[in-house]
CSV table of C-alpha atoms in Angstrom, one decimal:
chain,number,residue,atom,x,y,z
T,1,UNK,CA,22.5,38.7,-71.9
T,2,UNK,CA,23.9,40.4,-68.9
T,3,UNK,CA,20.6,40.4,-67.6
T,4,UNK,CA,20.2,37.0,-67.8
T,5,UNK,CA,23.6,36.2,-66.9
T,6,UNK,CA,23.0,38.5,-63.4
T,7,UNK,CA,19.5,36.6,-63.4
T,8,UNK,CA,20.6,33.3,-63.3
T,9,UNK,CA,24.1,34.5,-60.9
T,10,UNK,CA,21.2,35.6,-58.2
T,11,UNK,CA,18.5,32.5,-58.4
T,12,UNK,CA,22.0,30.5,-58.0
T,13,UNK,CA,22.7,32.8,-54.4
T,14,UNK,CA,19.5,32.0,-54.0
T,15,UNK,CA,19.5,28.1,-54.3
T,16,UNK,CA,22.8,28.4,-52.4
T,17,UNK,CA,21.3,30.1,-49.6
T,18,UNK,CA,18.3,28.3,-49.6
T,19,UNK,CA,20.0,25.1,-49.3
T,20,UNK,CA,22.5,26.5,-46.7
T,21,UNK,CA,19.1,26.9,-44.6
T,22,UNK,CA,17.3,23.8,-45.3
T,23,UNK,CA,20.7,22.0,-43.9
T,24,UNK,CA,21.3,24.0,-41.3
T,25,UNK,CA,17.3,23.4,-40.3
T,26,UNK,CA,18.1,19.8,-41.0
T,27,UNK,CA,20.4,19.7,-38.6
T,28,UNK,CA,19.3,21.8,-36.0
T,29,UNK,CA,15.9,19.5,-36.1
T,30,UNK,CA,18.0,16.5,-35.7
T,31,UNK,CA,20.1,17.8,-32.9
T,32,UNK,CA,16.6,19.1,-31.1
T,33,UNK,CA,15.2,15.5,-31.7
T,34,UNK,CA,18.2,13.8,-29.9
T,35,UNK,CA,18.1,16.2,-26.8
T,36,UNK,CA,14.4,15.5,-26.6
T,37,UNK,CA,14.8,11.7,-26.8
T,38,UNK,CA,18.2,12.1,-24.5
T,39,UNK,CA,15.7,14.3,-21.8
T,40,UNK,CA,12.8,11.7,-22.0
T,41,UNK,CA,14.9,8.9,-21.4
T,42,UNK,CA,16.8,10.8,-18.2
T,43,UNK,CA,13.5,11.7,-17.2
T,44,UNK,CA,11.9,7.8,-17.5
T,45,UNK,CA,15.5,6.9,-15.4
T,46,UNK,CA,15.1,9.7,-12.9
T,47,UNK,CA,10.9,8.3,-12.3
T,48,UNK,CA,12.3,4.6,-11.8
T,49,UNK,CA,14.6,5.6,-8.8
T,50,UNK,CA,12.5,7.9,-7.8
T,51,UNK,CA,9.6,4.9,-7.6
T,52,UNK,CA,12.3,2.4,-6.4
T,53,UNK,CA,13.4,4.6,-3.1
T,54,UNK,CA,9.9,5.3,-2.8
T,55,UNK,CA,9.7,1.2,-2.6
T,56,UNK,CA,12.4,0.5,-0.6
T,57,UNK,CA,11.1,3.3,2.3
T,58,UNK,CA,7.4,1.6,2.0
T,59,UNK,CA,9.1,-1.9,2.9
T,60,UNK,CA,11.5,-0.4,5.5
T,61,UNK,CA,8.8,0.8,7.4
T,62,UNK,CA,6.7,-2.3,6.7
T,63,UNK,CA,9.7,-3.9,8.7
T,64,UNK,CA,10.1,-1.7,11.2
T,65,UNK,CA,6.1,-2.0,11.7
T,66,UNK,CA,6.6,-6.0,12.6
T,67,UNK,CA,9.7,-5.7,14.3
T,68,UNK,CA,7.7,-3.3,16.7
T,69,UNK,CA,4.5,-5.1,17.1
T,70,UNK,CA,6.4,-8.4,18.1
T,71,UNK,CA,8.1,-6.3,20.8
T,72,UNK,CA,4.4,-5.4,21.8
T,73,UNK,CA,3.7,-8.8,22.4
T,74,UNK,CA,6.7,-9.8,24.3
T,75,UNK,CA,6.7,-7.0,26.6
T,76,UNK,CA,6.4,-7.1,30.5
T,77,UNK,CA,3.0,-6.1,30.6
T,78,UNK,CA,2.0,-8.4,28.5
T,79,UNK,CA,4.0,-11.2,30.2
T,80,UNK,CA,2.4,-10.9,33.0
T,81,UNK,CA,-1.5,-11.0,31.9
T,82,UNK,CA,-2.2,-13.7,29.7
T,83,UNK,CA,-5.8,-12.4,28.2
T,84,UNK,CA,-3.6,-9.5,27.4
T,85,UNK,CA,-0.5,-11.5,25.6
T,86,UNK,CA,-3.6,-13.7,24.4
T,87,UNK,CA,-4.8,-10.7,22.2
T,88,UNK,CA,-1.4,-9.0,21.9
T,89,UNK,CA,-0.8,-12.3,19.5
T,90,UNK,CA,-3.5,-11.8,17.7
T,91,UNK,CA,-3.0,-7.8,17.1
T,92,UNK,CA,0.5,-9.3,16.0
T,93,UNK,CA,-1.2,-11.6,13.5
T,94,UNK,CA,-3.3,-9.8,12.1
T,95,UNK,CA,-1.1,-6.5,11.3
T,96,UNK,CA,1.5,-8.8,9.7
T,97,UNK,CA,-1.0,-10.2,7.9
T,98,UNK,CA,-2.4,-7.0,6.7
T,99,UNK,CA,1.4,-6.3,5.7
T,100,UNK,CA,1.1,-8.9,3.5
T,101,UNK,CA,-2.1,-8.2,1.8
T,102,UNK,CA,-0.6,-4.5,1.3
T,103,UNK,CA,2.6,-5.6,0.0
T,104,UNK,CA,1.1,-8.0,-3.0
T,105,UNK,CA,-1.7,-5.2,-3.1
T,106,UNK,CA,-4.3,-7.7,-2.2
T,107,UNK,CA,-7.9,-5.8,-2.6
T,108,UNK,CA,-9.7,-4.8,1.3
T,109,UNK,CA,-5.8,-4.4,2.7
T,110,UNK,CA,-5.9,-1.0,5.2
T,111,UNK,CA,-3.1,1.8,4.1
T,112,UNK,CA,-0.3,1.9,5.8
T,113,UNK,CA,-1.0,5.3,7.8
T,114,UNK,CA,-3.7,2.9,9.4
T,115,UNK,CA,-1.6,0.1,10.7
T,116,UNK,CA,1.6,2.4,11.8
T,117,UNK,CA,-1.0,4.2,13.9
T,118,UNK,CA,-2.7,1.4,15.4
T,119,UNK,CA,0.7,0.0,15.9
T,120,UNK,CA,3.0,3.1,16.9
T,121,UNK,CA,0.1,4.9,18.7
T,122,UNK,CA,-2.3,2.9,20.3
T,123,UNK,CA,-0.9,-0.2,21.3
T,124,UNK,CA,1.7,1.7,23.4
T,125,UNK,CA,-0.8,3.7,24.9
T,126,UNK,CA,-3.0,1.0,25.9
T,127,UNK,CA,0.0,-0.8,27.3
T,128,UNK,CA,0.7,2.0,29.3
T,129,UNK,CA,-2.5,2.8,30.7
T,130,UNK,CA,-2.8,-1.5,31.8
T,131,UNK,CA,0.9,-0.9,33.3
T,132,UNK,CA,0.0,2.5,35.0
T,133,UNK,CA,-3.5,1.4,36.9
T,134,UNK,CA,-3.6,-2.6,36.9
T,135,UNK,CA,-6.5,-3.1,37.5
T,136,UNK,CA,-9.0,-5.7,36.2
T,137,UNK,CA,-11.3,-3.1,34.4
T,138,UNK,CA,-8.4,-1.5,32.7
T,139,UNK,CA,-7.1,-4.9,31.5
T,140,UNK,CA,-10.3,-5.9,30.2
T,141,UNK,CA,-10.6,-2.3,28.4
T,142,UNK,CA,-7.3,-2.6,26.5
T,143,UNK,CA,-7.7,-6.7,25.6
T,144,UNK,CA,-11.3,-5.6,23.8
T,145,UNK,CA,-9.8,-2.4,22.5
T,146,UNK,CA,-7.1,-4.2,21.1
T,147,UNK,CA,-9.8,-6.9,19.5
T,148,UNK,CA,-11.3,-4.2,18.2
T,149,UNK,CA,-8.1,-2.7,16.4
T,150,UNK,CA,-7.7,-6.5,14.9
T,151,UNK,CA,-11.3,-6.6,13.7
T,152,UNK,CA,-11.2,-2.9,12.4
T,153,UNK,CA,-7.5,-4.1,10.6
T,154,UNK,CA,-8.5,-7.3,8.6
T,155,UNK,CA,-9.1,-6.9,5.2
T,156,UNK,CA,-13.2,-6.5,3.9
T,157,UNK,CA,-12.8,-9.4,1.8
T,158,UNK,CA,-11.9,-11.8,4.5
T,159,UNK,CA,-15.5,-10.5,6.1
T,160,UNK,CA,-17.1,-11.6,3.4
T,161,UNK,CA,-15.5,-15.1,2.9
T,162,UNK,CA,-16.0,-15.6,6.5
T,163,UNK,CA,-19.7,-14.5,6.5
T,164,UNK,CA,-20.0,-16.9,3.0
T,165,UNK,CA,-18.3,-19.5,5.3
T,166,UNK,CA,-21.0,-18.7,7.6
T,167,UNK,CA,-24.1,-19.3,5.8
T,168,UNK,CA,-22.7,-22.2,4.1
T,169,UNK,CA,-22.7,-24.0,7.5
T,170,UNK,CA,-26.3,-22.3,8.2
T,171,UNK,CA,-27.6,-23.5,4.9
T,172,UNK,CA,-25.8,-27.9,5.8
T,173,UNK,CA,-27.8,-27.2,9.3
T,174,UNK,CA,-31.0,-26.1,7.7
T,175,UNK,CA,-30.7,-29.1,5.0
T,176,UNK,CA,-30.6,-31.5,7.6
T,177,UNK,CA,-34.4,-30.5,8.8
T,178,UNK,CA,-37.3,-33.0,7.7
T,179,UNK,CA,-39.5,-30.0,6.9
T,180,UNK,CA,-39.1,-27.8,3.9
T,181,UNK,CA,-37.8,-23.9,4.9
T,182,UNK,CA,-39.7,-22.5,2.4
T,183,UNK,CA,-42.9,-23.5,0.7
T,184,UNK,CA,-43.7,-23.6,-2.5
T,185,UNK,CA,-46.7,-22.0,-2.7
């Protein structure tokens, strides 16, 4: 009877023990679970400020990019050649444009690395160079280079819309012939 009694004092320990762990396991699980969930949703926070000053330094420079080709336009080199404050307006129009497309992520819009260059870069070197020689060659140079930039700047979809433009007004001309365009043999 002792031996049972000892028997049954020990699978008692045992249990006791055994359920000591299992709660202690219980809890430690729980309190691991809440720090996880407590971490992901610190980390999810963290990402969204992250993405929203990564937001509000795209549009900052967006601004600053059509504050600054404005000024382009309205400089005194551009006052006083009109081709040249002709396509000045038109670089203008087109780069804020191209903001636009890039800021409601419009599909053919260039990066922003494009325009700031174009913009930052090149316009104010070609301004310069028209200011420095003024000369007819050089203003003709910069007014084609600067067409250029606008050309090279528009989005690839508007290409397309204006080349479908295009042969919609070829194909009205060609349907106004009295002979067939194509046979039908």
């Amino acid at each position: 009877m002792k031996i049972h009694a000892l028997i049954t004092a020990v699978a008692s320990i045992i249990s006791l023990i055994g359920s000591l762990i299992a709660n202690l396991a219980t809890h430690d699980s729980l309190l691991l679970i809440a720090l996880t969930v407590l971490f992901v949703q610190w980390h999810a926070q963290r990402r969204r400020q992250e993405k929203a000053q990564e937001k509000q330094a795209v549009l900052a420079t967006m601004r600053d990019l059509s504050e600054e080709v404005t000024l382009l336009s309205c400089s005194e080199v551009a006052n006083s050649h009109p081709e040249l404050r002709c396509e000045l307006h038109i670089f203008e129009r087109t780069v804020v444009r191209c903001l636009a497309d890039l800021h409601h992520r419009r599909p053919g819009a260039p990066n922003l690395a494009t325009m700031e260059r174009c913009v930052t870069v090149l316009a104010p070197q070609l301004l310069a160079a028209v200011k420095e020689f003024d000369d007819k060659l050089t203003l003709q140079s910069a007014c084609r280079q600067f067409r250029h930039m606008s050309q090279r700047l528009l989005p690839k979809l508007a290409n397309t819309d204006q080349a479908a433009d295009t042969q919609f007004a070829l194909n009205s001309r060609l349907s106004h012939r009295k002979e067939p365009v194509f046979s039908s043999r």
